mmCIF file with all atom_site columns, C-alpha atoms in Angstrom:
data_model
loop_
_atom_site.group_PDB
_atom_site.id
_atom_site.type_symbol
_atom_site.label_atom_id
_atom_site.label_alt_id
_atom_site.label_comp_id
_atom_site.label_asym_id
_atom_site.label_entity_id
_atom_site.label_seq_id
_atom_site.pdbx_PDB_ins_code
_atom_site.Cartn_x
_atom_site.Cartn_y
_atom_site.Cartn_z
_atom_site.occupancy
_atom_site.B_iso_or_equiv
_atom_site.pdbx_formal_charge
_atom_site.auth_seq_id
_atom_site.auth_comp_id
_atom_site.auth_asym_id
_atom_site.auth_atom_id
_atom_site.pdbx_PDB_model_num
ATOM 1   C CA . UNK A 1 1   ? 0.000  0.000  0.000  1.00 81.00 ? 25  UNK A CA 1
ATOM 2   C CA . UNK A 1 2   ? 1.276  3.444  -0.875 1.00 84.00 ? 26  UNK A CA 1
ATOM 3   C CA . UNK A 1 3   ? 0.286  6.191  1.542  1.00 91.00 ? 27  UNK A CA 1
ATOM 4   C CA . UNK A 1 4   ? 0.355  9.930  1.252  1.00 90.00 ? 28  UNK A CA 1
ATOM 5   C CA . UNK A 1 5   ? 1.695  12.060 4.089  1.00 93.00 ? 29  UNK A CA 1
ATOM 6   C CA . UNK A 1 6   ? 0.461  15.552 4.948  1.00 93.00 ? 30  UNK A CA 1
ATOM 7   C CA . UNK A 1 7   ? 2.469  17.256 7.700  1.00 96.00 ? 31  UNK A CA 1
ATOM 8   C CA . UNK A 1 8   ? 0.547  20.236 9.133  1.00 97.00 ? 32  UNK A CA 1
ATOM 9   C CA . UNK A 1 9   ? 2.335  23.250 10.595 1.00 97.00 ? 33  UNK A CA 1
ATOM 10  C CA . UNK A 1 10  ? 1.013  26.532 11.977 1.00 97.00 ? 34  UNK A CA 1
ATOM 11  C CA . UNK A 1 11  ? 2.412  29.722 10.460 1.00 97.00 ? 35  UNK A CA 1
ATOM 12  C CA . UNK A 1 12  ? 1.981  33.439 11.060 1.00 97.00 ? 36  UNK A CA 1
ATOM 13  C CA . UNK A 1 13  ? 2.184  34.954 7.570  1.00 98.00 ? 37  UNK A CA 1
ATOM 14  C CA . UNK A 1 14  ? 1.139  32.955 4.508  1.00 98.00 ? 38  UNK A CA 1
ATOM 15  C CA . UNK A 1 15  ? 2.716  35.260 1.920  1.00 97.00 ? 39  UNK A CA 1
ATOM 16  C CA . UNK A 1 16  ? 6.058  35.472 3.753  1.00 98.00 ? 40  UNK A CA 1
ATOM 17  C CA . UNK A 1 17  ? 6.095  31.691 4.258  1.00 98.00 ? 41  UNK A CA 1
ATOM 18  C CA . UNK A 1 18  ? 5.380  31.004 0.573  1.00 98.00 ? 42  UNK A CA 1
ATOM 19  C CA . UNK A 1 19  ? 8.113  33.452 -0.429 1.00 98.00 ? 43  UNK A CA 1
ATOM 20  C CA . UNK A 1 20  ? 10.584 31.842 2.019  1.00 98.00 ? 44  UNK A CA 1
ATOM 21  C CA . UNK A 1 21  ? 10.002 28.244 0.894  1.00 98.00 ? 45  UNK A CA 1
ATOM 22  C CA . UNK A 1 22  ? 9.525  29.211 -2.767 1.00 98.00 ? 46  UNK A CA 1
ATOM 23  C CA . UNK A 1 23  ? 12.961 30.826 -2.577 1.00 97.00 ? 47  UNK A CA 1
ATOM 24  C CA . UNK A 1 24  ? 14.338 27.479 -1.401 1.00 97.00 ? 48  UNK A CA 1
ATOM 25  C CA . UNK A 1 25  ? 12.953 25.838 -4.542 1.00 97.00 ? 49  UNK A CA 1
ATOM 26  C CA . UNK A 1 26  ? 9.744  24.320 -3.195 1.00 97.00 ? 50  UNK A CA 1
ATOM 27  C CA . UNK A 1 27  ? 6.520  24.365 -5.211 1.00 97.00 ? 51  UNK A CA 1
ATOM 28  C CA . UNK A 1 28  ? 2.941  24.606 -3.959 1.00 97.00 ? 52  UNK A CA 1
ATOM 29  C CA . UNK A 1 29  ? -0.139 22.595 -4.921 1.00 96.00 ? 53  UNK A CA 1
ATOM 30  C CA . UNK A 1 30  ? -2.956 25.042 -5.700 1.00 95.00 ? 54  UNK A CA 1
ATOM 31  C CA . UNK A 1 31  ? -5.576 22.305 -5.288 1.00 93.00 ? 55  UNK A CA 1
ATOM 32  C CA . UNK A 1 32  ? -4.891 22.167 -1.542 1.00 91.00 ? 56  UNK A CA 1
ATOM 33  C CA . UNK A 1 33  ? -4.227 25.884 -1.044 1.00 95.00 ? 57  UNK A CA 1
ATOM 34  C CA . UNK A 1 34  ? -6.388 28.910 -0.300 1.00 96.00 ? 58  UNK A CA 1
ATOM 35  C CA . UNK A 1 35  ? -6.063 32.239 1.515  1.00 96.00 ? 59  UNK A CA 1
ATOM 36  C CA . UNK A 1 36  ? -5.472 30.486 4.861  1.00 97.00 ? 60  UNK A CA 1
ATOM 37  C CA . UNK A 1 37  ? -3.083 27.699 3.862  1.00 97.00 ? 61  UNK A CA 1
ATOM 38  C CA . UNK A 1 38  ? -0.818 26.294 1.203  1.00 97.00 ? 62  UNK A CA 1
ATOM 39  C CA . UNK A 1 39  ? 0.348  22.785 0.374  1.00 97.00 ? 63  UNK A CA 1
ATOM 40  C CA . UNK A 1 40  ? 4.118  22.748 -0.064 1.00 98.00 ? 64  UNK A CA 1
ATOM 41  C CA . UNK A 1 41  ? 5.083  19.786 -2.224 1.00 97.00 ? 65  UNK A CA 1
ATOM 42  C CA . UNK A 1 42  ? 7.920  17.570 -0.991 1.00 96.00 ? 66  UNK A CA 1
ATOM 43  C CA . UNK A 1 43  ? 7.263  14.807 -3.535 1.00 95.00 ? 67  UNK A CA 1
ATOM 44  C CA . UNK A 1 44  ? 4.247  13.169 -5.194 1.00 92.00 ? 68  UNK A CA 1
ATOM 45  C CA . UNK A 1 45  ? 3.217  11.494 -1.924 1.00 93.00 ? 69  UNK A CA 1
ATOM 46  C CA . UNK A 1 46  ? 4.276  14.061 0.674  1.00 95.00 ? 70  UNK A CA 1
ATOM 47  C CA . UNK A 1 47  ? 3.167  17.635 1.310  1.00 96.00 ? 71  UNK A CA 1
ATOM 48  C CA . UNK A 1 48  ? 3.564  20.074 4.161  1.00 97.00 ? 72  UNK A CA 1
ATOM 49  C CA . UNK A 1 49  ? 0.363  21.956 4.874  1.00 97.00 ? 73  UNK A CA 1
ATOM 50  C CA . UNK A 1 50  ? 1.323  25.432 6.053  1.00 98.00 ? 74  UNK A CA 1
ATOM 51  C CA . UNK A 1 51  ? -1.738 26.875 7.796  1.00 97.00 ? 75  UNK A CA 1
ATOM 52  C CA . UNK A 1 52  ? -2.160 30.316 9.337  1.00 98.00 ? 76  UNK A CA 1
ATOM 53  C CA . UNK A 1 53  ? -2.647 29.827 13.069 1.00 96.00 ? 77  UNK A CA 1
ATOM 54  C CA . UNK A 1 54  ? -6.384 30.594 13.043 1.00 96.00 ? 78  UNK A CA 1
ATOM 55  C CA . UNK A 1 55  ? -6.926 27.869 10.418 1.00 97.00 ? 79  UNK A CA 1
ATOM 56  C CA . UNK A 1 56  ? -4.556 25.441 12.168 1.00 97.00 ? 80  UNK A CA 1
ATOM 57  C CA . UNK A 1 57  ? -6.623 25.813 15.359 1.00 96.00 ? 81  UNK A CA 1
ATOM 58  C CA . UNK A 1 58  ? -9.639 24.420 13.461 1.00 95.00 ? 82  UNK A CA 1
ATOM 59  C CA . UNK A 1 59  ? -7.878 21.035 13.406 1.00 94.00 ? 83  UNK A CA 1
ATOM 60  C CA . UNK A 1 60  ? -6.470 20.760 16.926 1.00 95.00 ? 84  UNK A CA 1
ATOM 61  C CA . UNK A 1 61  ? -7.457 20.607 20.554 1.00 95.00 ? 85  UNK A CA 1
ATOM 62  C CA . UNK A 1 62  ? -5.337 22.570 23.001 1.00 93.00 ? 86  UNK A CA 1
ATOM 63  C CA . UNK A 1 63  ? -2.684 25.131 22.207 1.00 93.00 ? 87  UNK A CA 1
ATOM 64  C CA . UNK A 1 64  ? -0.050 25.627 19.563 1.00 95.00 ? 88  UNK A CA 1
ATOM 65  C CA . UNK A 1 65  ? 3.557  24.902 20.514 1.00 94.00 ? 89  UNK A CA 1
ATOM 66  C CA . UNK A 1 66  ? 5.621  28.029 21.167 1.00 95.00 ? 90  UNK A CA 1
ATOM 67  C CA . UNK A 1 67  ? 8.600  27.279 18.924 1.00 93.00 ? 91  UNK A CA 1
ATOM 68  C CA . UNK A 1 68  ? 10.698 29.919 20.687 1.00 92.00 ? 92  UNK A CA 1
ATOM 69  C CA . UNK A 1 69  ? 10.613 27.698 23.794 1.00 94.00 ? 93  UNK A CA 1
ATOM 70  C CA . UNK A 1 70  ? 10.190 24.140 22.481 1.00 93.00 ? 94  UNK A CA 1
ATOM 71  C CA . UNK A 1 71  ? 10.635 21.996 19.385 1.00 93.00 ? 95  UNK A CA 1
ATOM 72  C CA . UNK A 1 72  ? 7.430  20.276 18.299 1.00 91.00 ? 96  UNK A CA 1
ATOM 73  C CA . UNK A 1 73  ? 9.068  18.106 15.604 1.00 93.00 ? 97  UNK A CA 1
ATOM 74  C CA . UNK A 1 74  ? 12.258 17.628 13.630 1.00 93.00 ? 98  UNK A CA 1
ATOM 75  C CA . UNK A 1 75  ? 11.420 17.741 9.946  1.00 96.00 ? 99  UNK A CA 1
ATOM 76  C CA . UNK A 1 76  ? 14.190 16.149 7.915  1.00 96.00 ? 100 UNK A CA 1
ATOM 77  C CA . UNK A 1 77  ? 14.402 16.374 4.142  1.00 96.00 ? 101 UNK A CA 1
ATOM 78  C CA . UNK A 1 78  ? 16.965 14.667 1.967  1.00 95.00 ? 102 UNK A CA 1
ATOM 79  C CA . UNK A 1 79  ? 19.518 16.259 -0.303 1.00 96.00 ? 103 UNK A CA 1
ATOM 80  C CA . UNK A 1 80  ? 21.396 14.708 -3.220 1.00 95.00 ? 104 UNK A CA 1
ATOM 81  C CA . UNK A 1 81  ? 24.825 15.872 -2.043 1.00 95.00 ? 105 UNK A CA 1
ATOM 82  C CA . UNK A 1 82  ? 26.737 17.621 0.717  1.00 96.00 ? 106 UNK A CA 1
ATOM 83  C CA . UNK A 1 83  ? 26.827 20.701 -1.515 1.00 97.00 ? 107 UNK A CA 1
ATOM 84  C CA . UNK A 1 84  ? 23.024 20.686 -1.804 1.00 97.00 ? 108 UNK A CA 1
ATOM 85  C CA . UNK A 1 85  ? 22.742 20.494 1.992  1.00 98.00 ? 109 UNK A CA 1
ATOM 86  C CA . UNK A 1 86  ? 24.929 23.583 2.323  1.00 98.00 ? 110 UNK A CA 1
ATOM 87  C CA . UNK A 1 87  ? 23.195 25.428 -0.522 1.00 98.00 ? 111 UNK A CA 1
ATOM 88  C CA . UNK A 1 88  ? 19.676 24.867 0.835  1.00 98.00 ? 112 UNK A CA 1
ATOM 89  C CA . UNK A 1 89  ? 20.562 25.759 4.430  1.00 98.00 ? 113 UNK A CA 1
ATOM 90  C CA . UNK A 1 90  ? 22.579 28.811 3.345  1.00 98.00 ? 114 UNK A CA 1
ATOM 91  C CA . UNK A 1 91  ? 19.588 30.026 1.262  1.00 98.00 ? 115 UNK A CA 1
ATOM 92  C CA . UNK A 1 92  ? 17.279 29.523 4.240  1.00 98.00 ? 116 UNK A CA 1
ATOM 93  C CA . UNK A 1 93  ? 19.592 31.538 6.498  1.00 98.00 ? 117 UNK A CA 1
ATOM 94  C CA . UNK A 1 94  ? 19.936 34.314 3.909  1.00 98.00 ? 118 UNK A CA 1
ATOM 95  C CA . UNK A 1 95  ? 16.124 34.446 3.556  1.00 98.00 ? 119 UNK A CA 1
ATOM 96  C CA . UNK A 1 96  ? 15.358 35.041 7.237  1.00 98.00 ? 120 UNK A CA 1
ATOM 97  C CA . UNK A 1 97  ? 15.695 31.566 8.724  1.00 98.00 ? 121 UNK A CA 1
ATOM 98  C CA . UNK A 1 98  ? 18.000 30.986 11.670 1.00 97.00 ? 122 UNK A CA 1
ATOM 99  C CA . UNK A 1 99  ? 20.675 28.391 12.355 1.00 96.00 ? 123 UNK A CA 1
ATOM 100 C CA . UNK A 1 100 ? 19.761 25.449 14.562 1.00 97.00 ? 124 UNK A CA 1
ATOM 101 C CA . UNK A 1 101 ? 21.816 22.633 16.019 1.00 96.00 ? 125 UNK A CA 1
ATOM 102 C CA . UNK A 1 102 ? 25.263 21.499 15.073 1.00 96.00 ? 126 UNK A CA 1
ATOM 103 C CA . UNK A 1 103 ? 26.675 20.354 11.768 1.00 97.00 ? 127 UNK A CA 1
ATOM 104 C CA . UNK A 1 104 ? 26.472 16.571 11.518 1.00 96.00 ? 128 UNK A CA 1
ATOM 105 C CA . UNK A 1 105 ? 29.267 14.901 9.582  1.00 96.00 ? 129 UNK A CA 1
ATOM 106 C CA . UNK A 1 106 ? 29.568 11.151 9.955  1.00 93.00 ? 130 UNK A CA 1
ATOM 107 C CA . UNK A 1 107 ? 31.354 10.645 6.625  1.00 90.00 ? 131 UNK A CA 1
ATOM 108 C CA . UNK A 1 108 ? 28.504 8.627  5.073  1.00 92.00 ? 132 UNK A CA 1
ATOM 109 C CA . UNK A 1 109 ? 25.978 11.167 6.377  1.00 95.00 ? 133 UNK A CA 1
ATOM 110 C CA . UNK A 1 110 ? 26.113 14.956 6.369  1.00 97.00 ? 134 UNK A CA 1
ATOM 111 C CA . UNK A 1 111 ? 23.507 17.392 7.621  1.00 98.00 ? 135 UNK A CA 1
ATOM 112 C CA . UNK A 1 112 ? 22.700 20.863 8.835  1.00 98.00 ? 136 UNK A CA 1
ATOM 113 C CA . UNK A 1 113 ? 19.509 22.410 10.151 1.00 98.00 ? 137 UNK A CA 1
ATOM 114 C CA . UNK A 1 114 ? 17.645 25.701 10.265 1.00 98.00 ? 138 UNK A CA 1
ATOM 115 C CA . UNK A 1 115 ? 14.536 27.204 11.813 1.00 97.00 ? 139 UNK A CA 1
ATOM 116 C CA . UNK A 1 116 ? 12.029 28.663 9.351  1.00 98.00 ? 140 UNK A CA 1
ATOM 117 C CA . UNK A 1 117 ? 10.250 32.001 9.824  1.00 98.00 ? 141 UNK A CA 1
ATOM 118 C CA . UNK A 1 118 ? 7.897  30.407 12.387 1.00 97.00 ? 142 UNK A CA 1
ATOM 119 C CA . UNK A 1 119 ? 10.599 28.572 14.334 1.00 97.00 ? 143 UNK A CA 1
ATOM 120 C CA . UNK A 1 120 ? 9.955  25.076 12.922 1.00 97.00 ? 144 UNK A CA 1
ATOM 121 C CA . UNK A 1 121 ? 13.166 23.031 12.695 1.00 97.00 ? 145 UNK A CA 1
ATOM 122 C CA . UNK A 1 122 ? 14.146 21.671 9.273  1.00 97.00 ? 146 UNK A CA 1
ATOM 123 C CA . UNK A 1 123 ? 17.080 19.298 8.971  1.00 97.00 ? 147 UNK A CA 1
ATOM 124 C CA . UNK A 1 124 ? 18.637 18.827 5.539  1.00 98.00 ? 148 UNK A CA 1
ATOM 125 C CA . UNK A 1 125 ? 20.523 15.546 5.246  1.00 97.00 ? 149 UNK A CA 1
ATOM 126 C CA . UNK A 1 126 ? 22.649 13.796 2.624  1.00 97.00 ? 150 UNK A CA 1
ATOM 127 C CA . UNK A 1 127 ? 23.451 10.136 3.119  1.00 95.00 ? 151 UNK A CA 1
ATOM 128 C CA . UNK A 1 128 ? 25.283 7.480  1.118  1.00 89.00 ? 152 UNK A CA 1
ATOM 129 C CA . UNK A 1 129 ? 23.394 4.268  2.056  1.00 78.00 ? 153 UNK A CA 1
ATOM 130 C CA . UNK A 1 130 ? 26.138 2.090  0.536  1.00 81.00 ? 154 UNK A CA 1
ATOM 131 C CA . UNK A 1 131 ? 28.644 3.537  3.008  1.00 75.00 ? 155 UNK A CA 1
ATOM 132 C CA . UNK A 1 132 ? 26.582 3.053  6.182  1.00 72.00 ? 156 UNK A CA 1
ATOM 133 C CA . UNK A 1 133 ? 28.654 1.075  8.700  1.00 71.00 ? 157 UNK A CA 1
ATOM 134 C CA . UNK A 1 134 ? 27.406 -2.466 9.350  1.00 69.00 ? 158 UNK A CA 1
#
């Protein structure tokens, strides 16, 4: 069975968020987008639903995590090379994101992370599965 995955995240400013992630090379699916949310495409089976907080609250019980005080999830996306890891994270930092965590370099695996405009943590990771230690 093939499943789709929709990760849902609260955001403050839809236009700024679309500009931020669009600048990193992500595309958006208009079918699942409106004036309160957008569907950022990761691949054909995975999207990140970026919902303004008032719309996000329609789907939850309780409060929204304060990302300045806690991390609600680690979102990790793959890259095709070490250079792509650096390029994507550097673009995020230059576009208003902030650095998060330490550089990870295990030889067969390389990664860096950033916080987006709303404080969500995004790891970008390259890995060579053939080189993973047994």
